[in-house]
Every structure is written in structure tokens, then in C-alpha cells.
Coordinates of C-alpha atoms in Angstrom, one line a residue:
M1 CA 50.6 -67.4 96.7
R2 CA 53.5 -68.8 94.8
A3 CA 54.9 -67.6 91.4
D4 CA 57.0 -69.7 89.1
A5 CA 58.3 -69.4 85.5
V6 CA 57.2 -72.5 83.8
T7 CA 57.2 -74.0 80.2
P8 CA 54.2 -75.5 78.4
R9 CA 55.6 -78.9 79.2
A10 CA 55.5 -78.1 82.9
L11 CA 51.9 -76.7 82.7
F12 CA 50.3 -79.4 80.5
D13 CA 52.3 -82.6 80.4
S14 CA 50.5 -84.3 83.4
K15 CA 46.9 -85.1 83.6
V16 CA 45.5 -81.6 84.2
Q17 CA 42.6 -79.5 83.2
Y18 CA 42.5 -75.8 83.6
E19 CA 39.0 -74.4 83.7
I20 CA 38.0 -71.0 82.7
P21 CA 35.2 -69.8 85.2
A22 CA 31.8 -68.6 83.9
F23 CA 32.7 -65.0 84.9
Q24 CA 35.5 -64.6 82.6
R25 CA 34.9 -63.0 79.2
P26 CA 35.0 -64.9 76.0
Y27 CA 37.9 -65.2 73.8
V28 CA 38.6 -61.8 72.2
W29 CA 42.2 -61.9 70.9
T30 CA 42.8 -61.0 67.2
E31 CA 45.2 -61.6 64.5
E32 CA 46.5 -58.2 64.3
D33 CA 46.8 -57.4 67.9
Q34 CA 47.9 -60.8 69.5
W35 CA 48.1 -63.9 67.2
S36 CA 50.5 -62.3 64.6
P37 CA 52.9 -60.9 67.3
L38 CA 52.9 -64.1 69.2
W39 CA 53.8 -66.2 66.2
A40 CA 56.4 -63.7 65.3
D41 CA 58.0 -64.1 68.7
V42 CA 57.7 -68.0 68.5
R43 CA 59.2 -68.1 65.0
R44 CA 62.1 -66.0 66.1
V45 CA 63.1 -68.4 68.9
A46 CA 62.6 -71.4 66.6
E47 CA 64.8 -69.9 63.9
S48 CA 67.5 -69.2 66.5
Y49 CA 67.1 -72.8 67.7
L50 CA 67.6 -73.9 64.1
D51 CA 70.7 -71.8 63.7
A52 CA 72.2 -73.4 66.9
M53 CA 71.4 -77.1 65.9
P54 CA 72.9 -79.6 66.6
D55 CA 75.5 -77.9 69.0
E56 CA 74.1 -78.6 72.5
D57 CA 76.1 -75.7 74.0
E58 CA 74.8 -73.2 71.4
L59 CA 71.1 -74.5 72.0
E60 CA 71.4 -73.8 75.8
K61 CA 72.3 -70.2 74.7
V62 CA 69.0 -69.7 72.8
S63 CA 66.9 -67.0 74.5
P64 CA 63.5 -68.2 75.5
H65 CA 60.3 -66.1 75.1
F66 CA 58.2 -65.1 77.9
L67 CA 54.4 -65.0 77.3
G68 CA 53.3 -63.2 80.3
A69 CA 51.5 -64.2 83.5
V70 CA 48.6 -66.4 84.4
V71 CA 46.9 -66.8 87.7
I72 CA 45.5 -70.2 88.6
K73 CA 43.9 -71.6 91.7
E74 CA 43.7 -75.3 92.4
I75 CA 40.2 -76.8 92.6
S76 CA 41.0 -80.5 93.2
N77 CA 43.9 -82.8 93.1
V78 CA 42.7 -86.3 93.8
A79 CA 45.1 -89.3 93.2
G80 CA 44.3 -91.1 89.9
D81 CA 42.0 -88.2 88.6
L82 CA 42.6 -85.0 86.7
A83 CA 44.4 -82.2 88.6
R84 CA 41.8 -79.4 88.2
S85 CA 42.6 -75.6 88.4
S86 CA 40.7 -72.4 87.8
V87 CA 42.1 -69.7 85.5
I88 CA 41.7 -66.5 87.5
D89 CA 43.5 -64.5 85.0
G90 CA 45.2 -65.0 81.7
Q91 CA 42.4 -67.0 80.1
Q92 CA 43.2 -65.3 76.7
R93 CA 46.8 -66.3 76.8
M94 CA 46.0 -69.9 78.0
T95 CA 43.5 -70.4 75.3
T96 CA 45.7 -69.1 72.7
L97 CA 48.7 -71.3 73.8
Q98 CA 46.5 -74.4 73.5
L99 CA 45.3 -73.4 70.0
L100 CA 48.9 -72.9 69.0
L101 CA 50.1 -76.2 70.4
D102 CA 47.2 -78.1 68.8
A103 CA 47.7 -76.3 65.4
A104 CA 51.4 -77.3 65.5
Q105 CA 50.6 -80.8 66.4
L106 CA 48.3 -81.2 63.4
V107 CA 51.0 -79.9 61.0
V108 CA 53.7 -82.1 62.5
E109 CA 51.5 -85.1 62.1
E110 CA 50.8 -84.2 58.5
M111 CA 54.5 -84.3 57.8
G112 CA 54.7 -87.8 59.2
D113 CA 57.0 -87.0 62.4
T114 CA 55.2 -89.3 64.9
D115 CA 57.4 -88.7 67.8
D116 CA 57.1 -84.9 67.8
A117 CA 53.4 -85.2 67.0
E118 CA 52.9 -87.4 70.0
A119 CA 55.1 -85.0 72.2
L120 CA 52.8 -82.1 71.3
Q121 CA 49.5 -84.1 71.6
E122 CA 50.5 -84.9 75.2
L123 CA 50.3 -81.1 75.8
V124 CA 46.9 -80.7 74.5
V125 CA 44.9 -84.0 75.3
N126 CA 44.6 -86.1 78.5
D127 CA 44.9 -89.5 76.6
S128 CA 43.2 -91.8 78.9
K129 CA 40.3 -94.1 77.9
R130 CA 38.2 -92.9 80.8
F131 CA 38.5 -89.2 79.4
R132 CA 37.7 -90.0 75.8
G133 CA 34.3 -88.6 74.6
T134 CA 34.1 -86.2 77.6
N135 CA 35.4 -82.6 78.0
R136 CA 38.0 -84.0 80.4
R137 CA 40.1 -85.0 77.5
F138 CA 41.1 -81.3 76.9
K139 CA 43.9 -79.7 79.1
L140 CA 41.9 -76.5 79.0
W141 CA 38.1 -76.1 79.4
P142 CA 36.7 -72.6 78.3
S143 CA 33.8 -70.9 79.7
R144 CA 30.4 -71.7 78.1
A145 CA 30.5 -69.2 75.3
D146 CA 33.5 -70.6 73.7
R147 CA 33.2 -74.4 74.6
E148 CA 31.6 -75.7 71.3
A149 CA 34.0 -73.6 69.1
F150 CA 37.0 -74.8 71.2
A151 CA 36.0 -78.5 71.0
A152 CA 35.4 -78.1 67.3
A153 CA 38.9 -76.5 66.8
M154 CA 40.8 -79.0 69.0
D155 CA 39.1 -82.2 67.5
A156 CA 40.4 -82.6 64.0
S157 CA 37.3 -84.6 63.1
C158 CA 34.9 -81.7 63.9
H159 CA 34.3 -79.5 60.9
D160 CA 30.7 -78.5 61.4
W161 CA 31.3 -75.4 63.8
E162 CA 31.0 -71.9 62.3
A163 CA 34.4 -70.9 60.9
G164 CA 33.8 -67.3 61.9
H165 CA 34.3 -67.8 65.6
R166 CA 37.6 -66.3 66.8
I167 CA 38.8 -69.6 68.3
Q168 CA 38.4 -71.2 65.0
Q169 CA 40.0 -68.3 63.3
A170 CA 43.0 -68.5 65.6
H171 CA 43.4 -72.2 65.2
A172 CA 43.4 -71.8 61.4
F173 CA 45.8 -68.8 61.5
F174 CA 48.4 -70.8 63.5
Q175 CA 48.0 -74.0 61.2
E176 CA 48.7 -71.9 58.0
E177 CA 51.5 -70.0 59.4
I178 CA 53.2 -73.0 60.8
R179 CA 52.7 -74.9 57.6
E180 CA 54.0 -72.1 55.4
W181 CA 57.0 -71.5 57.7
S182 CA 57.9 -75.2 57.7
R183 CA 58.1 -75.2 53.8
N184 CA 59.9 -71.9 53.2
D185 CA 62.5 -71.4 55.9
E186 CA 66.0 -70.8 54.3
R187 CA 67.8 -72.2 57.3
S188 CA 66.9 -75.8 56.6
E189 CA 65.6 -77.6 53.4
N190 CA 64.2 -80.2 55.8
A191 CA 60.6 -79.5 56.9
T192 CA 60.8 -82.2 59.5
E193 CA 63.9 -80.7 61.0
R194 CA 62.2 -77.2 61.2
L195 CA 59.2 -78.6 62.8
S196 CA 61.3 -80.6 65.3
A197 CA 62.9 -77.4 66.3
L198 CA 59.4 -75.7 66.5
T199 CA 58.3 -78.6 68.8
A200 CA 61.3 -78.1 71.2
V201 CA 60.7 -74.4 71.4
L202 CA 56.8 -74.8 72.0
S203 CA 57.5 -77.5 74.7
D204 CA 60.6 -75.9 76.5
R205 CA 61.5 -72.5 75.2
L206 CA 58.3 -70.6 76.1
F207 CA 57.6 -69.5 79.6
V208 CA 54.7 -68.1 81.4
V209 CA 54.8 -66.8 85.0
A210 CA 52.3 -69.1 86.7
I211 CA 50.9 -67.4 89.8
N212 CA 49.4 -70.2 92.0
L213 CA 46.9 -69.1 94.6
S214 CA 46.2 -70.8 97.9
V215 CA 42.7 -71.0 99.3
L216 CA 43.4 -67.9 101.5
D217 CA 44.3 -65.5 98.6
D218 CA 41.7 -63.1 97.4
D219 CA 41.0 -64.0 93.9
Q220 CA 39.1 -60.8 93.0
L221 CA 41.6 -58.5 94.3
I222 CA 44.4 -60.1 92.3
F223 CA 42.2 -60.1 89.2
E224 CA 41.4 -56.4 89.5
T225 CA 45.1 -55.3 89.9
L226 CA 46.7 -57.5 87.2
N227 CA 47.0 -56.1 83.7
D228 CA 46.1 -58.6 81.0
R229 CA 48.4 -58.3 77.9
G230 CA 46.2 -57.5 75.1
T231 CA 42.6 -56.3 75.3
P232 CA 42.0 -53.9 78.1
L233 CA 39.5 -54.9 80.7
L234 CA 36.2 -53.1 80.7
A235 CA 34.4 -52.2 84.0
A236 CA 31.9 -54.8 82.9
D237 CA 34.6 -57.6 82.9
L238 CA 35.3 -56.6 86.7
V239 CA 31.6 -56.5 87.3
K240 CA 31.1 -60.0 85.8
N241 CA 34.1 -61.5 87.7
W242 CA 33.0 -60.2 91.0
M243 CA 29.3 -61.1 90.4
F244 CA 30.0 -64.7 89.3
Q245 CA 32.4 -65.3 92.2
Q246 CA 29.7 -64.1 94.6
G247 CA 27.5 -66.6 92.9
E248 CA 29.8 -69.5 93.2
T249 CA 30.3 -68.7 96.9
L250 CA 26.5 -68.8 97.4
A251 CA 26.2 -72.0 95.3
A252 CA 24.0 -70.4 92.7
D253 CA 23.7 -71.8 89.3
V254 CA 26.4 -69.6 87.7
D255 CA 26.4 -71.6 84.5
L256 CA 22.7 -70.7 84.1
W257 CA 23.6 -67.1 84.8
A258 CA 26.4 -67.2 82.1
E259 CA 24.1 -68.8 79.5
K260 CA 20.8 -67.0 80.2
Y261 CA 21.6 -63.7 81.6
W262 CA 25.2 -62.7 80.7
L263 CA 26.0 -64.4 77.3
E264 CA 24.6 -61.6 75.3
F265 CA 26.9 -59.0 77.1
D266 CA 29.9 -60.8 75.4
E267 CA 28.5 -60.0 71.9
E268 CA 30.2 -57.4 69.7
W269 CA 27.2 -55.0 70.1
W270 CA 27.6 -54.6 73.7
R271 CA 31.4 -54.3 73.7
E272 CA 31.6 -52.0 70.7
Q273 CA 33.2 -48.6 71.6
I274 CA 30.8 -45.7 70.8
N275 CA 31.0 -41.9 71.6
Q276 CA 30.0 -40.8 75.0
G277 CA 30.7 -36.9 74.8
R278 CA 34.3 -36.7 74.1
L279 CA 35.2 -40.4 75.2
L280 CA 34.9 -43.7 73.5
R281 CA 33.3 -46.4 75.7
S282 CA 31.8 -49.6 75.4
R283 CA 28.0 -49.9 75.4
I284 CA 28.0 -52.1 78.2
D285 CA 29.9 -49.9 80.5
I286 CA 27.7 -46.9 79.5
F287 CA 24.6 -49.0 80.3
L288 CA 26.1 -50.0 83.7
Q289 CA 26.8 -46.5 84.5
Y290 CA 23.3 -45.3 83.7
W291 CA 21.7 -48.3 85.3
L292 CA 23.6 -47.6 88.5
T293 CA 22.6 -43.9 88.5
M294 CA 18.9 -45.1 88.1
R295 CA 19.3 -47.8 90.9
T296 CA 21.3 -45.8 93.4
Q297 CA 19.9 -42.4 92.8
E298 CA 23.5 -41.0 92.8
E299 CA 25.7 -39.7 90.2
V300 CA 28.2 -42.5 89.1
P301 CA 31.6 -41.2 87.7
T302 CA 32.9 -43.2 84.8
E303 CA 35.9 -44.4 86.6
L304 CA 34.0 -45.6 89.6
V305 CA 31.4 -47.9 87.9
F306 CA 32.8 -51.1 89.1
K307 CA 33.3 -49.8 92.7
R308 CA 29.7 -48.4 92.9
F309 CA 28.3 -51.7 91.4
R310 CA 30.0 -53.8 94.0
E311 CA 28.8 -51.5 96.7
H312 CA 25.3 -51.6 95.4
A313 CA 25.0 -55.3 94.6
K314 CA 26.7 -56.7 97.8
S315 CA 23.7 -56.4 100.0
R316 CA 21.5 -57.7 97.3
M317 CA 23.4 -60.9 96.7
L318 CA 23.5 -62.4 100.2
E319 CA 21.8 -65.7 99.2
A320 CA 21.4 -67.5 95.9
D321 CA 17.8 -66.8 95.2
A322 CA 18.2 -63.1 95.8
A323 CA 21.4 -63.0 93.8
T324 CA 19.6 -64.7 90.8
Q325 CA 16.8 -62.2 91.0
F326 CA 19.2 -59.3 91.0
V327 CA 20.8 -60.7 87.9
Q328 CA 17.5 -61.2 86.2
A329 CA 16.6 -57.5 87.0
L330 CA 19.7 -56.4 85.4
R331 CA 19.2 -58.4 82.4
R332 CA 15.8 -57.1 82.0
D333 CA 16.9 -53.5 82.0
A334 CA 19.7 -54.4 79.7
D335 CA 17.2 -55.7 77.2
T336 CA 15.2 -52.5 77.6
F337 CA 18.4 -50.4 77.0
R338 CA 19.2 -52.4 73.9
S339 CA 15.7 -52.0 72.5
F340 CA 16.1 -48.2 72.5
A341 CA 18.3 -48.5 69.4
E342 CA 15.6 -50.6 67.5
I343 CA 12.3 -49.0 68.3
G344 CA 10.8 -46.4 66.0
D345 CA 9.5 -42.9 66.5
Q346 CA 5.9 -44.0 67.0
T347 CA 6.3 -44.3 70.7
A348 CA 7.2 -41.8 73.3
E349 CA 10.3 -43.7 74.4
G350 CA 11.3 -44.1 70.7
R351 CA 11.0 -40.3 70.0
F352 CA 12.7 -39.4 73.2
Y353 CA 15.6 -41.7 72.5
R354 CA 16.1 -40.5 68.8
R355 CA 15.6 -36.8 69.6
V356 CA 17.1 -36.3 73.1
I357 CA 19.7 -39.0 73.4
E358 CA 20.8 -39.4 69.9
A359 CA 20.2 -36.1 68.1
L360 CA 20.5 -33.7 71.0
E361 CA 23.3 -35.9 72.5
L362 CA 22.0 -35.7 76.1
G363 CA 22.7 -39.2 77.2
A364 CA 22.7 -38.1 80.9
T365 CA 18.9 -38.4 80.6
T366 CA 19.1 -42.1 80.0
P367 CA 18.6 -43.1 83.7
L368 CA 15.3 -41.4 83.7
L369 CA 14.3 -43.1 80.4
L370 CA 15.3 -46.4 81.8
W371 CA 13.3 -45.9 85.0
F372 CA 10.1 -45.2 83.1
V373 CA 10.3 -48.0 80.6
S374 CA 11.8 -50.6 82.9
D375 CA 9.8 -53.9 83.2
N376 CA 10.9 -53.8 86.8
H377 CA 8.7 -50.8 87.5
N378 CA 5.5 -51.2 85.4
V379 CA 4.7 -47.6 85.0
P380 CA 1.3 -46.8 83.4
R381 CA 1.4 -46.0 79.8
D382 CA 0.0 -42.5 80.1
Q383 CA 2.6 -41.6 82.8
V384 CA 5.5 -42.7 80.6
E385 CA 4.2 -40.4 77.9
T386 CA 3.7 -37.4 80.2
A387 CA 7.2 -37.8 81.8
L388 CA 9.1 -38.2 78.5
A389 CA 7.2 -35.5 76.7
S390 CA 7.8 -33.1 79.5
L391 CA 11.6 -33.8 79.8
E392 CA 11.9 -33.6 76.0
S393 CA 10.2 -30.3 75.9
W394 CA 12.5 -29.1 78.7
V395 CA 15.6 -30.2 76.7
V396 CA 14.6 -28.8 73.4
R397 CA 13.5 -25.4 74.7
R398 CA 16.7 -24.9 76.7
T399 CA 18.8 -26.1 73.7
L400 CA 17.2 -23.6 71.3
L401 CA 17.6 -20.7 73.7
R402 CA 21.1 -21.9 74.4
R403 CA 20.7 -22.5 78.1
T404 CA 23.3 -24.6 79.8
T405 CA 22.6 -28.3 80.3
K406 CA 25.6 -28.8 82.6
D407 CA 23.4 -29.5 85.6
V408 CA 21.4 -32.4 84.0
N409 CA 23.3 -35.2 85.7
K410 CA 22.5 -33.8 89.2
M411 CA 19.0 -33.0 88.1
M412 CA 18.3 -36.5 87.0
V413 CA 19.5 -37.8 90.4
T414 CA 17.1 -35.3 92.1
L415 CA 14.2 -36.4 89.8
L416 CA 14.9 -40.2 90.6
K417 CA 14.7 -39.5 94.2
E418 CA 11.4 -37.7 93.7
L419 CA 10.1 -40.6 91.9
D420 CA 11.2 -43.0 94.7
T421 CA 8.7 -41.4 96.8
A422 CA 5.9 -40.7 94.3
A423 CA 3.1 -43.1 93.5
T424 CA 3.8 -45.1 90.2
Q425 CA 0.3 -44.0 88.9
N426 CA 1.3 -40.3 89.2
S427 CA 5.0 -40.6 88.3
G428 CA 4.8 -38.8 84.9
A429 CA 2.9 -35.9 86.5
S430 CA 5.5 -35.7 89.2
V431 CA 8.3 -35.3 86.6
R432 CA 6.2 -32.6 84.7
D433 CA 5.4 -30.7 88.0
F434 CA 9.0 -31.0 89.1
L435 CA 10.3 -29.4 86.0
A436 CA 7.7 -26.6 86.0
D437 CA 8.7 -25.7 89.5
Q438 CA 12.3 -25.1 88.6
S439 CA 13.4 -21.5 88.8
A440 CA 17.3 -21.7 88.9
D441 CA 18.9 -20.5 85.6
S442 CA 20.5 -23.9 85.2
R443 CA 17.1 -25.7 85.5
E444 CA 14.3 -23.4 84.3
W445 CA 11.8 -24.8 81.8
P446 CA 11.5 -21.8 79.4
T447 CA 7.8 -20.7 79.0
D448 CA 5.9 -20.0 75.8
H449 CA 6.4 -16.2 76.4
Q450 CA 10.2 -16.6 76.8
M451 CA 10.3 -18.7 73.7
L452 CA 8.3 -16.2 71.5
A453 CA 10.2 -13.3 72.9
E454 CA 13.8 -14.7 72.6
L455 CA 14.0 -17.5 70.1
P456 CA 13.3 -15.6 66.8
S457 CA 16.4 -13.5 67.3
V458 CA 18.7 -16.2 68.4
R459 CA 21.6 -17.1 66.0
L460 CA 21.1 -20.8 65.8
Y461 CA 23.0 -21.8 62.7
G462 CA 26.7 -22.2 63.7
N463 CA 25.9 -22.3 67.4
V464 CA 23.7 -25.2 67.4
R465 CA 24.9 -28.4 65.7
Q466 CA 23.1 -29.1 62.4
S467 CA 22.0 -32.5 63.6
R468 CA 20.1 -30.8 66.4
L469 CA 18.5 -28.2 64.1
R470 CA 17.6 -31.1 61.7
V471 CA 15.5 -32.9 64.4
I472 CA 13.9 -29.6 65.4
L473 CA 12.9 -28.7 61.9
A474 CA 11.9 -32.3 61.0
A475 CA 9.4 -32.2 64.0
V476 CA 8.0 -28.9 62.7
E477 CA 7.5 -30.6 59.3
S478 CA 5.7 -33.4 60.9
K479 CA 3.5 -31.0 62.7
L480 CA 2.6 -29.2 59.5
R481 CA 1.7 -32.6 58.0
D482 CA -0.5 -33.4 60.8
R483 CA -2.5 -30.3 60.1
R484 CA -3.2 -31.8 56.5
L485 CA -3.9 -35.3 58.0
E486 CA -0.9 -36.5 56.0
D487 CA 1.3 -39.4 57.5
V488 CA 4.3 -39.4 55.1
S489 CA 7.9 -40.5 56.3
L490 CA 10.5 -37.8 55.9
P491 CA 13.5 -38.6 53.6
D492 CA 16.6 -39.7 55.4
R493 CA 19.5 -37.3 55.8
L494 CA 17.9 -34.1 55.1
E495 CA 20.1 -31.1 55.3
V496 CA 19.7 -27.6 57.0
E497 CA 19.6 -25.0 54.1
H498 CA 19.6 -21.2 54.3
I499 CA 16.7 -19.6 52.3
M500 CA 18.6 -16.4 51.9
P501 CA 22.0 -17.7 51.4
R502 CA 25.1 -17.0 53.5
G503 CA 26.7 -15.8 50.3
W504 CA 23.9 -13.3 49.7
R505 CA 26.3 -10.6 48.6
S506 CA 26.7 -12.5 45.3
H507 CA 23.1 -12.1 44.0
W508 CA 21.0 -10.6 46.8
R509 CA 22.7 -7.2 47.3
A510 CA 20.0 -5.2 45.3
S511 CA 17.4 -6.1 48.0
L512 CA 19.4 -4.7 50.8
R513 CA 17.9 -1.6 52.6
L514 CA 20.1 1.5 52.2
E515 CA 20.5 2.0 56.0
P516 CA 23.3 2.1 58.3
G517 CA 23.9 -1.4 59.9
A518 CA 21.8 -3.1 57.3
E519 CA 24.6 -5.5 56.2
Q520 CA 25.3 -6.5 59.9
E521 CA 21.5 -7.0 60.5
R522 CA 21.2 -9.4 57.5
D523 CA 24.3 -11.3 58.5
Q524 CA 22.7 -11.9 61.9
L525 CA 19.2 -12.7 60.6
I526 CA 20.3 -15.2 57.9
H527 CA 21.3 -17.7 60.7
T528 CA 18.1 -17.3 62.7
L529 CA 15.3 -19.9 62.8
G530 CA 13.1 -18.1 60.1
N531 CA 15.8 -18.4 57.4
L532 CA 16.5 -22.1 57.9
T533 CA 14.7 -25.0 56.2
L534 CA 15.3 -28.6 55.2
T535 CA 16.2 -30.0 51.8
T536 CA 17.9 -33.1 50.3
Q537 CA 21.6 -32.9 49.8
P538 CA 21.4 -32.8 46.0
L539 CA 18.9 -29.9 46.1
N540 CA 21.0 -28.1 48.8
S541 CA 24.0 -28.2 46.5
A542 CA 21.9 -27.0 43.6
L543 CA 20.3 -24.1 45.5
S544 CA 23.6 -22.7 46.6
N545 CA 23.7 -18.8 46.3
R546 CA 20.9 -18.5 43.6
P547 CA 18.8 -15.3 43.5
W548 CA 15.2 -15.7 44.7
T549 CA 13.2 -15.3 41.3
D550 CA 13.7 -16.7 38.0
E551 CA 14.0 -13.2 36.5
E552 CA 17.0 -12.4 38.8
A553 CA 18.5 -15.8 38.0
R554 CA 18.3 -15.2 34.3
N555 CA 20.2 -11.9 34.7
V556 CA 23.0 -13.5 36.4
A557 CA 23.2 -16.2 33.7
P558 CA 23.9 -19.3 35.8
T559 CA 25.0 -22.4 33.8
G560 CA 23.7 -26.0 34.2
V561 CA 20.6 -28.0 33.8
D562 CA 18.5 -25.6 35.8
A563 CA 20.0 -22.4 34.4
G564 CA 17.7 -19.4 34.8
R565 CA 15.8 -20.9 37.8
G566 CA 15.7 -19.0 41.1
K567 CA 15.7 -20.5 44.5
R568 CA 11.9 -20.2 44.8
S569 CA 11.3 -22.1 41.5
M570 CA 13.9 -24.8 42.5
L571 CA 12.1 -25.3 45.8
N572 CA 8.7 -25.4 44.2
K573 CA 10.0 -28.0 41.7
F574 CA 11.9 -30.4 43.7
S575 CA 10.8 -30.1 47.4
I576 CA 7.7 -31.8 48.7
L577 CA 8.1 -30.6 52.2
A578 CA 5.3 -28.6 53.9
I579 CA 7.8 -26.6 55.7
N580 CA 8.9 -25.2 52.2
K581 CA 5.4 -24.8 50.7
A582 CA 4.4 -21.6 52.6
I583 CA 7.7 -20.0 51.5
V584 CA 7.0 -20.7 47.9
D585 CA 3.4 -19.9 47.9
E586 CA 3.5 -16.7 50.0
H587 CA 6.5 -15.2 48.7
P588 CA 6.5 -15.0 44.7
D589 CA 8.7 -11.9 44.4
E590 CA 11.2 -11.6 47.3
W591 CA 12.5 -13.0 50.5
L592 CA 13.6 -10.2 52.8
E593 CA 14.5 -9.5 56.5
N594 CA 10.8 -8.9 57.6
D595 CA 9.8 -12.3 56.0
I596 CA 12.5 -14.0 58.0
C597 CA 11.3 -12.4 61.2
A598 CA 7.8 -13.3 60.6
R599 CA 8.6 -16.9 59.8
S600 CA 10.9 -17.0 62.9
A601 CA 7.8 -16.2 65.0
E602 CA 5.6 -18.7 63.2
I603 CA 8.0 -21.6 63.5
T604 CA 8.6 -20.7 67.3
S605 CA 4.9 -20.9 67.8
L606 CA 4.9 -24.3 66.2
I607 CA 7.8 -25.5 68.3
C608 CA 5.8 -24.5 71.4
Q609 CA 2.9 -26.8 70.1
V610 CA 5.3 -29.7 69.4
W611 CA 7.0 -29.4 72.7
P612 CA 4.4 -27.8 75.2
R613 CA 5.1 -26.7 78.6
A614 CA 2.9 -27.5 81.6

């Protein structure tokens, strides 16, 4: 391994081509984080150069700008042909430097300075007849995802590529900045002089540390330990790098891998940072973590995703066909994972994903969901439904009784090991029986008896997130509609509302029993299941602390469009939900503590029907 500080002229002046391997991530640098700071640095050096012109001694004192490091490994160097090298690290920097050089060349050429334009062109194009019309004309050749956009940006005659691609945007950004700077710099009224200074700086006053690897150097180890300036590497980037290098070693068709199996992973959806507990992580890293848990039947800590992937994949990528099959299986499960966000509530997996993983925020159950719906396992439909319904019931019941879910990660691993020895046609029953057999406090599946005995008195509001209560009450609403054979979609964004308001002391004090502790009992009961319902946001705001009946409402003389209407009348007029109908129909005169208790028991019974236990 040899490291040298080199200028763009030293990197690009000869007939060379730097190839970005298939395993490298696509171009991700942005204006705010990289292009603008880079141009500011280049402009600063160019302006210092202008200030020093034409004094040669002063020009020598102009401080250069260091761009950072790149790691390259020679592929071939045959006399008379291109000297080809692979970019092991620093592909973002190398791509941006080529775009900057080409953008400057175009602007210089526009201004009619043929000598400087030619000097810059020699740094971006291998100008030999035998290279024209081929990708060998470029000094840099990106990975497949960026090739068309790069070629379109570097060829001034190409205007048909989508302007939204980041490579196109970067090229346009540098052109515009250079063009504007050349016309407006106060140091010189001569635009040609300013661009001549810029040409000199771009050619000989920028430096990169070029780390040249020998055939004996470990590319992967160096890639993992180097920090790339700019966008931090994801675990998935390390996985891709290692996996594609393995493929190249095995002479597998890694270009096919890149296009058919990995290209989608480089899209924004997969790389977007989303909440995982208290952390923000990319979807692809989250998927890999859950996928590895499913495959290895072991807990996979966040910080060990790459290490565990390498350990798992190594024995499965010993020859080209097996390696390709491994990548195919990964792609199939990734497609399944992505489909979770798109499927509706009509299927068992859709309901499970919406309720358990999204609303109840128990992503740790994802490995089991993946296992059951993976195309790689072909689980019978009835077993999928049995398994997911059982686990959903386990989660919901424990959530409502406020049982801990801290042991879920370990329990998923234990379940996956159980499934490894169970017959596929009985896999759902195996999950159901496993959950029913658990007796430890951290794993027990609460029975109907426990639910009916405990849940009516549990303070839910304030202790269980409203998003979780919303999904529970919405399921109860759907159950009530099923009884009427009604299939009506619920409005979006329903809110949890107290029937007897939290501010009951404003207009509900007259109904309070004159007994010691009555106020404390009411304060506890208003947050239990029987006093909670669903309404739209506008209705929720309108109900506020209103009295129950119209007569009471008229006495307190509320103002507004619905002045004189009690909470019961408002629910009757504006709510079509079945969960509210019984409240309105059966309680014309009052809503008191005994009504709350009775409704708590009733809804608990419905919950046991929606989420039955084996």
C-alpha cells in the first residue's frame, strides 16, 4: 500500500479510467452538505490565486485545498491501453471532482478560452479515436445505477436524461456557480482571467490523498475502517461491499446482482431514516437486522448487523451459484418486507403489521412476521393466520394489562427455533401452543378470566399511548359493525375522547355521590376503558367539558353554534360510530360511575372476542 498527495492533473492527465465497483452505493452527495462547501473551498483558493497574480513567488504561496482520501486498486495497466483502477473508497469524492472539472470546462469553453478549456478536457475525457462512442472515453465510470446520468451530464450533447438525478443536479450546480462567479468577482473585471485562475486551481491546487493498494492488501478491511467525508456509511453499505467482493472473487455475475437484486436498495425509501424505538435508522439496516434474526435464530444487536451478516453469509457464498441463490433469497424477503407498508387490513399480515408493528410499536416481532410470509418458506395460509392472530392477541392483551414486553426479542428467537423443528403445515399451531404454554410473568398470555378481572379497573388513558388505544377501540368498533353485517371503513385519524370529561368538575359535579373518596374514585374511573370512545377531531374539540344532557347544557349557557346541546345530543347528531350508539341509546339521562364500570366489562368482553386466546 502506497499513499501520495496528488493533484487532479496527476490523477487524470494520462489515459486512465477509474471504475466504481458494483458494490459501491450510488451517488448521494447533496448541495447543502457537500457541493456548496466544496465550491466555497475551491472559490476561496481561486480568489487567493487571483490576488497573487501575476507574481510567481506569491502564486507559490497560495495554500492548496485538500479534498480528502481515495482508495484505489490497479486492475490492469497494458501498454497502449487505458490504465484501469478500481475505486475501493472515495467514489463520492471522485465522482464530484469529475463533475466539477467538466462543469468548469464547459463554462471556460463558453467564454472562448480554448487553451484552458482543452487543459480541463484532458482531465475528464480520454480523447483517442478508439475510445470515442464507448464508456472508455470517460476518466471515471460509475456503478450501474449512476452510469446513464453520468454519461448524460458529461456529454454536453445529451439533454434527455432526467434532470432530477443528483449527478445531473451536481453538474448543473457547479456550472451555475462557476458562471456566476466568473462574471461577478470584484478582483478582476476580466472573466477569462478569473476562469484561467480557476483552471490552474482545479488542475494543480487541489489535492487528494491517493491510497494505492497492492494485490496483497485487504480491500474490505480498508473500506470498513476508513471514514468517508460526507454521508455516513450504513451497515447495508458494508454488507453490499463485502457481498459483491465475494461475488467478484467467485466470478459471479455481480453486474446482474447490482441491477436485478440490489439496485432498489439504493432508492430513497430504503435509505430513509425512520424511528426504531428511540433511534433513527435506515429501513434497509432495520430490515437486515430483522432478517438476520429470522435466519440465524439469534438476537442481532444494532451495532453488529454487518459482522453477523458476514458470519452468516460466508458459508453460503462459497461458489457462484450458491452465492446468487443467497442474494435472490435476500431480495425476495426484502420485497416481502417492503410490501408490509402497502398491504391493507384485509389480510392477517396486513392487520398484524398495522396493529402490532406500527400502532403498538413492537417491531421486535418482525422476524416472526417475515418468517411466516416469506416466499422462501411457503407456509400454508391457515397457518399464517393462526400464528399471527395468536401473537397479535398475546401482544394486545399484555399491552392493555400493562405487562412488560421487554422479553420479546428473546422470545422471538425461541419461537424461531421452535419453528425450525416444526412441520410447516403445523407451524401456526406451534406458535399458538408455544404462547399458551408460557407461564413466566414476562411471557404469559393473559386468559379471558384475567382480562375480565383486571382490565375494567386499569387506568389506560395517560399510561397507554393514544395511538395504541385508538387501534384497540377501532377494532372494537369493527367488531360491533360485524354484528350488524356492516362493512364500513372508519374515518382516518379518529381521536380518543373521554365520555365523562377529565374536567368533570366544571359541569358534572352535581352527579357526584356524597361519599368519602368519591372524587378520587371518579378521577380514576374516567381514564378506564369504559369511559373512552372514538370521535373525529372536530367533534372532540366541540364536546370538551359539556354536561351530559341538553337541559344541563342550557343551564350553563354555553355559546356557539351548538349552544344548549349536551354531550349525548352531540354524539347522537354527529357520530355514526357503533361504539357510540349504545352510549346514546341506553343512557338518555345520565352517565355515571356504574355506567363506566358496566361498559368497561362489556368492551373487555368484546376485546376477548377480537383477540381470542387459545
